[in-house]
PDB file of C-alpha atoms in Angstrom:
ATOM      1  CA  UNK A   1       0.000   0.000   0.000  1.00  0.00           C
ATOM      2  CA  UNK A   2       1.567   3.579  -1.220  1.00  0.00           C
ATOM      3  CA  UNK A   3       1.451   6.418   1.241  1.00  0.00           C
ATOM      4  CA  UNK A   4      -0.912   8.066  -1.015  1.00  0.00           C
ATOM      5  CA  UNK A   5      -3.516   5.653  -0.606  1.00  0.00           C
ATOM      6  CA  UNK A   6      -2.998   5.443   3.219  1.00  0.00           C
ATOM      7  CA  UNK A   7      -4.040   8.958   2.699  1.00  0.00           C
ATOM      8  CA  UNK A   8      -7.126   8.576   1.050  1.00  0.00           C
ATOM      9  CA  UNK A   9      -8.287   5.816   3.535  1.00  0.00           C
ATOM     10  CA  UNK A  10      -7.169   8.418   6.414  1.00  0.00           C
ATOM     11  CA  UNK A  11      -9.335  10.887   4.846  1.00  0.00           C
ATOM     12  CA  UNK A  12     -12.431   8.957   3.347  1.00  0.00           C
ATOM     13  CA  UNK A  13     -12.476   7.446   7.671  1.00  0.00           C
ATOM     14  CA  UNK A  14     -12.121  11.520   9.128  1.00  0.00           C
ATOM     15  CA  UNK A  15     -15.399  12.160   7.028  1.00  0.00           C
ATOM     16  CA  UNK A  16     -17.343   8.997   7.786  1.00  0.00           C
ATOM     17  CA  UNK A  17     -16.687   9.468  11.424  1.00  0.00           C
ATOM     18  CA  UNK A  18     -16.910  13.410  11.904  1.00  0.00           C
ATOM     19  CA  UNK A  19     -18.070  13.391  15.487  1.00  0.00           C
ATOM     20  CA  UNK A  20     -15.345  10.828  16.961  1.00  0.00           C
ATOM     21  CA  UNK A  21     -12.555  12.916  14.427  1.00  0.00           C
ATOM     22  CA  UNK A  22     -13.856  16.339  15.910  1.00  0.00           C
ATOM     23  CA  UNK A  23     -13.888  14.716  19.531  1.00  0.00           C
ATOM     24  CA  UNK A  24      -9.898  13.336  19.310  1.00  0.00           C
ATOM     25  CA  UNK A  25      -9.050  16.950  18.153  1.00  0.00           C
ATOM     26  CA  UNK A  26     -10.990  18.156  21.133  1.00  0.00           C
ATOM     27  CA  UNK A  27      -8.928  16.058  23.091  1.00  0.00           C
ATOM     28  CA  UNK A  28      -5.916  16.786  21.710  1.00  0.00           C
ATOM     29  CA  UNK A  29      -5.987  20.276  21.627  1.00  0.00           C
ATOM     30  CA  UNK A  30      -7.481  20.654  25.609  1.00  0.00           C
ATOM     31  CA  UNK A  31      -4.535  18.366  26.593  1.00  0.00           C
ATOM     32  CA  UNK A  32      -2.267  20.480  24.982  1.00  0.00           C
ATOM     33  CA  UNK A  33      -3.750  23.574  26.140  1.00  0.00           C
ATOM     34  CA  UNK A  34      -3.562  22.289  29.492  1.00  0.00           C
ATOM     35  CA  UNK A  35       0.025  21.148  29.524  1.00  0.00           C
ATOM     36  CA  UNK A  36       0.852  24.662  28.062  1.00  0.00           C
ATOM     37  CA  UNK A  37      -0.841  26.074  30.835  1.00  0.00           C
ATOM     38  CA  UNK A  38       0.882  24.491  33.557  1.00  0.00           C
ATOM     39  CA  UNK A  39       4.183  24.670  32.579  1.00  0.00           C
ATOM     40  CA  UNK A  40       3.087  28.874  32.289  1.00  0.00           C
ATOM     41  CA  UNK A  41       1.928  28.714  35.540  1.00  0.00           C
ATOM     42  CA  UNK A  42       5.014  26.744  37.069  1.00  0.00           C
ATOM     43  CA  UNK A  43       7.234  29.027  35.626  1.00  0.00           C
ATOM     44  CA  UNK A  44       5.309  31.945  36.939  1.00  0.00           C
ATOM     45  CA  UNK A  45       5.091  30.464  40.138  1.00  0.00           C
ATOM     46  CA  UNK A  46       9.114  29.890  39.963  1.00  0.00           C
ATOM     47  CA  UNK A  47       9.694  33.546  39.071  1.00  0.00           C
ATOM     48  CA  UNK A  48       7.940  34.974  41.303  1.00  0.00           C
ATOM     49  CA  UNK A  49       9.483  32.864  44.105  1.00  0.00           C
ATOM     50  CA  UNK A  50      12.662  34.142  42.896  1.00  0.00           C
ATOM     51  CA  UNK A  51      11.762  37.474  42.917  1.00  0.00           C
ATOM     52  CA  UNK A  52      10.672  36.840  46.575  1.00  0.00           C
ATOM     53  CA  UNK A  53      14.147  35.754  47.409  1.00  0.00           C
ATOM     54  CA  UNK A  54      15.901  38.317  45.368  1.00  0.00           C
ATOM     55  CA  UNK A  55      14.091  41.008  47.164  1.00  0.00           C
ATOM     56  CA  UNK A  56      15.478  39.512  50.676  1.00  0.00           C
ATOM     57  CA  UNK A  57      19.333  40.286  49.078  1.00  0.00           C
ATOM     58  CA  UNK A  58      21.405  37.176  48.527  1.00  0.00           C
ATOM     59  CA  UNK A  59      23.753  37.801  51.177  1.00  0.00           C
ATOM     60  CA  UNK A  60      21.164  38.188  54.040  1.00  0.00           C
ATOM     61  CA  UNK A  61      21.258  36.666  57.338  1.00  0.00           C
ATOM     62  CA  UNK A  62      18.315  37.597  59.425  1.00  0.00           C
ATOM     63  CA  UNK A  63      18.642  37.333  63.416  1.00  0.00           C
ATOM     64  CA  UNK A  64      14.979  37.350  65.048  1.00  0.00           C
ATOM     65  CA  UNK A  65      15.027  37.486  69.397  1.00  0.00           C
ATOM     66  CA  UNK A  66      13.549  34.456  70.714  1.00  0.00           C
ATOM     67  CA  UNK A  67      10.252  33.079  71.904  1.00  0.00           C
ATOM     68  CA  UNK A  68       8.896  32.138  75.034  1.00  0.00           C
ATOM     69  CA  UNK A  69       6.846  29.711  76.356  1.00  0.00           C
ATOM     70  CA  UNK A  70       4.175  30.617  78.922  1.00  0.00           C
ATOM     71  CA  UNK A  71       1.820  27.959  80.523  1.00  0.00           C
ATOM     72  CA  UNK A  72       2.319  25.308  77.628  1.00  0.00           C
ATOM     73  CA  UNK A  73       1.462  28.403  75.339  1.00  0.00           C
ATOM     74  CA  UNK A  74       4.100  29.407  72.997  1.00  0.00           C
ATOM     75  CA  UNK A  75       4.057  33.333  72.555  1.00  0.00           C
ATOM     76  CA  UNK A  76       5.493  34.434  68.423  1.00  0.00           C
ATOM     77  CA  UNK A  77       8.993  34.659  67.370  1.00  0.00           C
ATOM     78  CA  UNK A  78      10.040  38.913  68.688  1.00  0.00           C
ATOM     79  CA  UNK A  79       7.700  39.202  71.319  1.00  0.00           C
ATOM     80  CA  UNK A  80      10.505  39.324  73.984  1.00  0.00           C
ATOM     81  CA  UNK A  81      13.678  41.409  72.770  1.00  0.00           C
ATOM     82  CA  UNK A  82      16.289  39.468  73.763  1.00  0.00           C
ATOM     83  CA  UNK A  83      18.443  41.131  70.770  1.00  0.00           C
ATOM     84  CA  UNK A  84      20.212  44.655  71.806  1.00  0.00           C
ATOM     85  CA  UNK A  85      21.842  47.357  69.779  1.00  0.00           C
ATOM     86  CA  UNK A  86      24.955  46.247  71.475  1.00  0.00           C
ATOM     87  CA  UNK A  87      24.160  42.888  70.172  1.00  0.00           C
ATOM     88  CA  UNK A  88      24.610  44.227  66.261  1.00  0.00           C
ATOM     89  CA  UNK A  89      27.550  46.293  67.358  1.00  0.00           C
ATOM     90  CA  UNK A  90      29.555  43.474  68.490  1.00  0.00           C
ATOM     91  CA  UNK A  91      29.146  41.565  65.218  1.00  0.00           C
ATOM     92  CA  UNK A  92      29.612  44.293  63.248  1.00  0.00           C
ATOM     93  CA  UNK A  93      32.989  44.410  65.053  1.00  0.00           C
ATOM     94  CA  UNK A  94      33.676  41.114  65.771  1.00  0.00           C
ATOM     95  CA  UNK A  95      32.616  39.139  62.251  1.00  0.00           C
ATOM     96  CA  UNK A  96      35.383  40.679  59.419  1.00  0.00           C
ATOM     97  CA  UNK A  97      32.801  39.200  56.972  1.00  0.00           C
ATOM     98  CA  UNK A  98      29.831  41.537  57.891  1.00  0.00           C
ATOM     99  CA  UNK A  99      29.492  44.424  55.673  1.00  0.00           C
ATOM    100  CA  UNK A 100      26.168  46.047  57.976  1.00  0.00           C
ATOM    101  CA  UNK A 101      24.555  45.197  61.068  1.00  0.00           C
ATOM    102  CA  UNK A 102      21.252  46.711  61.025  1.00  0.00           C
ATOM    103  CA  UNK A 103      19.198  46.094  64.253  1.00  0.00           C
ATOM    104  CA  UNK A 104      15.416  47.181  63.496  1.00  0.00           C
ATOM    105  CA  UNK A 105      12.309  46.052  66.125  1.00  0.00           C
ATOM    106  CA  UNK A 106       9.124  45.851  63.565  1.00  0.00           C
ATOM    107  CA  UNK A 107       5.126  46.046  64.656  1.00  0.00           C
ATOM    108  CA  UNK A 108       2.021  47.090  62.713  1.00  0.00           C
ATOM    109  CA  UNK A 109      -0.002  50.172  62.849  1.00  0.00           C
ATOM    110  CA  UNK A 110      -2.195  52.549  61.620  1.00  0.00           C
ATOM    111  CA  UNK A 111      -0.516  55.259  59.959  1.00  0.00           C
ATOM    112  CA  UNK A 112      -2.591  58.889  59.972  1.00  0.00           C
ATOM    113  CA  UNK A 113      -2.042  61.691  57.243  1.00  0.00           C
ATOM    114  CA  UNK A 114      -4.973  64.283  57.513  1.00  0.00           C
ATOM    115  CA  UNK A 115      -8.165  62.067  57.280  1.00  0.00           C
ATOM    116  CA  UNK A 116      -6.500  59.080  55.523  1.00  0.00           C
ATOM    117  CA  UNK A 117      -5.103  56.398  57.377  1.00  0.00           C
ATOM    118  CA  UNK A 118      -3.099  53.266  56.505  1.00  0.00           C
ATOM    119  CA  UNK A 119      -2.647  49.799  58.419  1.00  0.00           C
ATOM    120  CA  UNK A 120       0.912  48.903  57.171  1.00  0.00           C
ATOM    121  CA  UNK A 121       3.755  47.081  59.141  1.00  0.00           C
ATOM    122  CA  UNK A 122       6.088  49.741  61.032  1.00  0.00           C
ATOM    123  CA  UNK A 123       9.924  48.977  61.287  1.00  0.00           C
ATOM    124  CA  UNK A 124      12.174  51.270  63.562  1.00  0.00           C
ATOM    125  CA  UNK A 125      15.582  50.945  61.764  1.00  0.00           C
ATOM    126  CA  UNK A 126      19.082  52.304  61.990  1.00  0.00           C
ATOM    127  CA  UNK A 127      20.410  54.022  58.757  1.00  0.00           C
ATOM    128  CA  UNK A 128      22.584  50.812  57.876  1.00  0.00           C
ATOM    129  CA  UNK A 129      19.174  48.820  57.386  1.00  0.00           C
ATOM    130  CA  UNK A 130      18.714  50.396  53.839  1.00  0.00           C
ATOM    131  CA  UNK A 131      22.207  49.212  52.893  1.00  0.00           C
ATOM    132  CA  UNK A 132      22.290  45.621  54.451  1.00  0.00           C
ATOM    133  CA  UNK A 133      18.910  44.931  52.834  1.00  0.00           C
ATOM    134  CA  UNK A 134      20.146  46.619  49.235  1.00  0.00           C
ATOM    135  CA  UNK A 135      17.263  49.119  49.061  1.00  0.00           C
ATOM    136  CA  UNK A 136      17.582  52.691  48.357  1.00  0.00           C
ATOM    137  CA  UNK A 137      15.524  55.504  48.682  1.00  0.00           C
ATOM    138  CA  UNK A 138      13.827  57.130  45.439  1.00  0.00           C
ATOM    139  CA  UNK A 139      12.895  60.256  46.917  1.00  0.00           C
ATOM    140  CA  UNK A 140      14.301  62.657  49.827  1.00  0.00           C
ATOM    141  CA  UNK A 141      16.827  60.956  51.597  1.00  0.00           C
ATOM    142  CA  UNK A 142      17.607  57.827  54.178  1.00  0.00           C
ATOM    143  CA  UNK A 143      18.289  57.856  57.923  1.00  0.00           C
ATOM    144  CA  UNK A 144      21.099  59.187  58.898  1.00  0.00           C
ATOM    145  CA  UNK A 145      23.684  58.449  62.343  1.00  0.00           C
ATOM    146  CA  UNK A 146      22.503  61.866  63.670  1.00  0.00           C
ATOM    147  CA  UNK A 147      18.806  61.017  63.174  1.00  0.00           C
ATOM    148  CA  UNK A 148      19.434  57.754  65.033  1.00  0.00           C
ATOM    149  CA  UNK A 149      21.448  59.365  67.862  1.00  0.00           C
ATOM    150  CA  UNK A 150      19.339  62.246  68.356  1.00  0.00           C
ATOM    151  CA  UNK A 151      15.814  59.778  68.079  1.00  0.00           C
ATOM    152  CA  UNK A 152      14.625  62.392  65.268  1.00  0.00           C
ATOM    153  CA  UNK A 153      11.170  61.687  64.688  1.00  0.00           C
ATOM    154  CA  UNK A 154      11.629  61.155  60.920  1.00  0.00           C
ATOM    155  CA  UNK A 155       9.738  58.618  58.478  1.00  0.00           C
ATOM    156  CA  UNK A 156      10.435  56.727  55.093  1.00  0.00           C
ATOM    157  CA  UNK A 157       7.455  55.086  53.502  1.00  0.00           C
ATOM    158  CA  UNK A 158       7.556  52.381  51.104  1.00  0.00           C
ATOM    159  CA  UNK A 159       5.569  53.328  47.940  1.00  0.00           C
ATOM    160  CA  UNK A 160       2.309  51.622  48.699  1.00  0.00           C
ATOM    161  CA  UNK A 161       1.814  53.796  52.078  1.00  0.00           C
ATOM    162  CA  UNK A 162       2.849  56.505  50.283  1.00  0.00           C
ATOM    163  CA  UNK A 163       0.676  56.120  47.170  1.00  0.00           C
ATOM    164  CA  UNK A 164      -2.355  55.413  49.256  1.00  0.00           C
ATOM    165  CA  UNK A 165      -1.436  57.735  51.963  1.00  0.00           C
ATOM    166  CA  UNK A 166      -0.847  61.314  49.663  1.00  0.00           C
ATOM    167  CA  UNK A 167      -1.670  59.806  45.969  1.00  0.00           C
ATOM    168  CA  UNK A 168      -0.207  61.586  43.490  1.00  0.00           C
ATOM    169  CA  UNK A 169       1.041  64.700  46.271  1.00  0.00           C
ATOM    170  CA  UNK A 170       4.361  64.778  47.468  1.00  0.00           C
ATOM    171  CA  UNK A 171       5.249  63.152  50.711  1.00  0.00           C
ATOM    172  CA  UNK A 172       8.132  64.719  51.524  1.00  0.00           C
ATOM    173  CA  UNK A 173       8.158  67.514  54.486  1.00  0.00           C
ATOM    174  CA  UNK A 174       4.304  66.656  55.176  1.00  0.00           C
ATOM    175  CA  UNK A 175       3.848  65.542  59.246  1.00  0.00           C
ATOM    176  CA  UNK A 176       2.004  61.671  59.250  1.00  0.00           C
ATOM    177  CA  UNK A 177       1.079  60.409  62.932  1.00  0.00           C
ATOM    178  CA  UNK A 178       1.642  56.872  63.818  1.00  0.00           C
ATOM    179  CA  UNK A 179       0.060  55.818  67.236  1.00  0.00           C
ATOM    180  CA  UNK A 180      -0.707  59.723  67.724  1.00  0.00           C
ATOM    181  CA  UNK A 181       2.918  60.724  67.820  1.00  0.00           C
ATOM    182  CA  UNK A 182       3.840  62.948  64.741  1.00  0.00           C
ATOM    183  CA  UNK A 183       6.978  62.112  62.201  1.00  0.00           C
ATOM    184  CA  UNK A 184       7.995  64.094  59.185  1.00  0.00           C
ATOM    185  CA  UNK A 185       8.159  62.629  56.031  1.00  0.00           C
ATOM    186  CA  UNK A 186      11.751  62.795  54.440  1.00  0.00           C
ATOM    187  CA  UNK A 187      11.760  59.815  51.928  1.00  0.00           C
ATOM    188  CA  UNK A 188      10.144  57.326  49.704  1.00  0.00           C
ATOM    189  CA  UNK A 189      11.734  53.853  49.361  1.00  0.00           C
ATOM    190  CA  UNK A 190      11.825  52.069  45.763  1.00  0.00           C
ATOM    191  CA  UNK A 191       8.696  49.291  45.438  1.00  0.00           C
ATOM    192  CA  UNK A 192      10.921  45.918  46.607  1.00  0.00           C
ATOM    193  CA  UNK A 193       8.740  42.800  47.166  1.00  0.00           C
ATOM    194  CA  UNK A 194       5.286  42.721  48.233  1.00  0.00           C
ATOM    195  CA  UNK A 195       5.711  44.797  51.203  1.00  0.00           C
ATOM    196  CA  UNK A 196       2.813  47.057  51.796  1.00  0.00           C
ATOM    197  CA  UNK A 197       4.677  49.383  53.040  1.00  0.00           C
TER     198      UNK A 197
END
């Protein structure tokens, strides 16, 4: 048998049997849909998770204080500090391979500009956070030793609390409240992550 009669016998069977030929397409073409689909999503999934790590910084070794235990009840990771300043200082000094220590002690809260208010996770920081975690200010400027020393009452906000906070206004110089004690606004950070803040 030639190919070109295999041919006609392939054809002359596709138009006896329409429905079970337009079903196997069907089939076909859903299963490779679906395969195409999934390997999309996996590799979305994958880049995304990279981004994730990415916007941790490669090089970043996080130190949280420890938990205690309380009547069988174990209370979250941070809600003792067991961590000091002096704690960073001495490995900053004492580990050659540290390039910033960066102590910070994080909560949530509502921050307050005019009649607009935003829940958003707080962070008090030292100016060597923005360095150690590779993220730099966009607009205004970071935290600075004398800030830190002299407990300046200052503020950065990452771009969601600042987009949702002032829209399309400028931040900088305007006086937000956070737990009813006013800060200035002297920076934006650059989007990093998923932070909402």
């Amino acid at each position: 048998m030639s190919v070109w009669q295999s041919v006609r016998i392939a054809g002359r069977a596709l138009r006896v049997n329409k429905l079970r030929s337009a079903l196997t397409m069907l089939g076909i073409i859903i299963g490779v849909a679906a395969v195409i689909a999934m390997v999309g999503v996996g590799a979305g999934a994958q880049a995304r998770v990279a981004e994730q790590i990415q916007s941790l910084g490669s090089n970043l070794i996080i130190v949280l204080s420890g938990s205690v235990t309380s009547s069988g009840i174990r209370l979250g990771t941070g809600s003792q500090l067991t961590i000091s300043e002096d704690d960073s200082a001495a490995i900053a000094r004492e580990v050659p391979l540290v390039q910033a220590s960066a102590p910070a002690v994080r909560g949530t809260a509502q921050v307050v500009y005019g009649n607009l208010n935003w829940a958003t996770v707080i962070q008090g920081v030292t100016q060597d956070y923005f360095e150690a975690r590779e993220w730099p200010v966009t607009d205004g400027r970071a935290i600075n030793p004398e800030d830190v020393e002299g407990a300046t009452k200052i503020a950065l906000l990452g771009q969601t609390t600042a987009l949702n906070l002032f829209g399309e206004s400028e931040p900088l110089g305007q006086i937000i409240r956070i737990k009813k004690v006013p800060f200035t606004v002297v920076g934006v950070l650059s989007r990093k992550g998923q932070n909402s803040w």
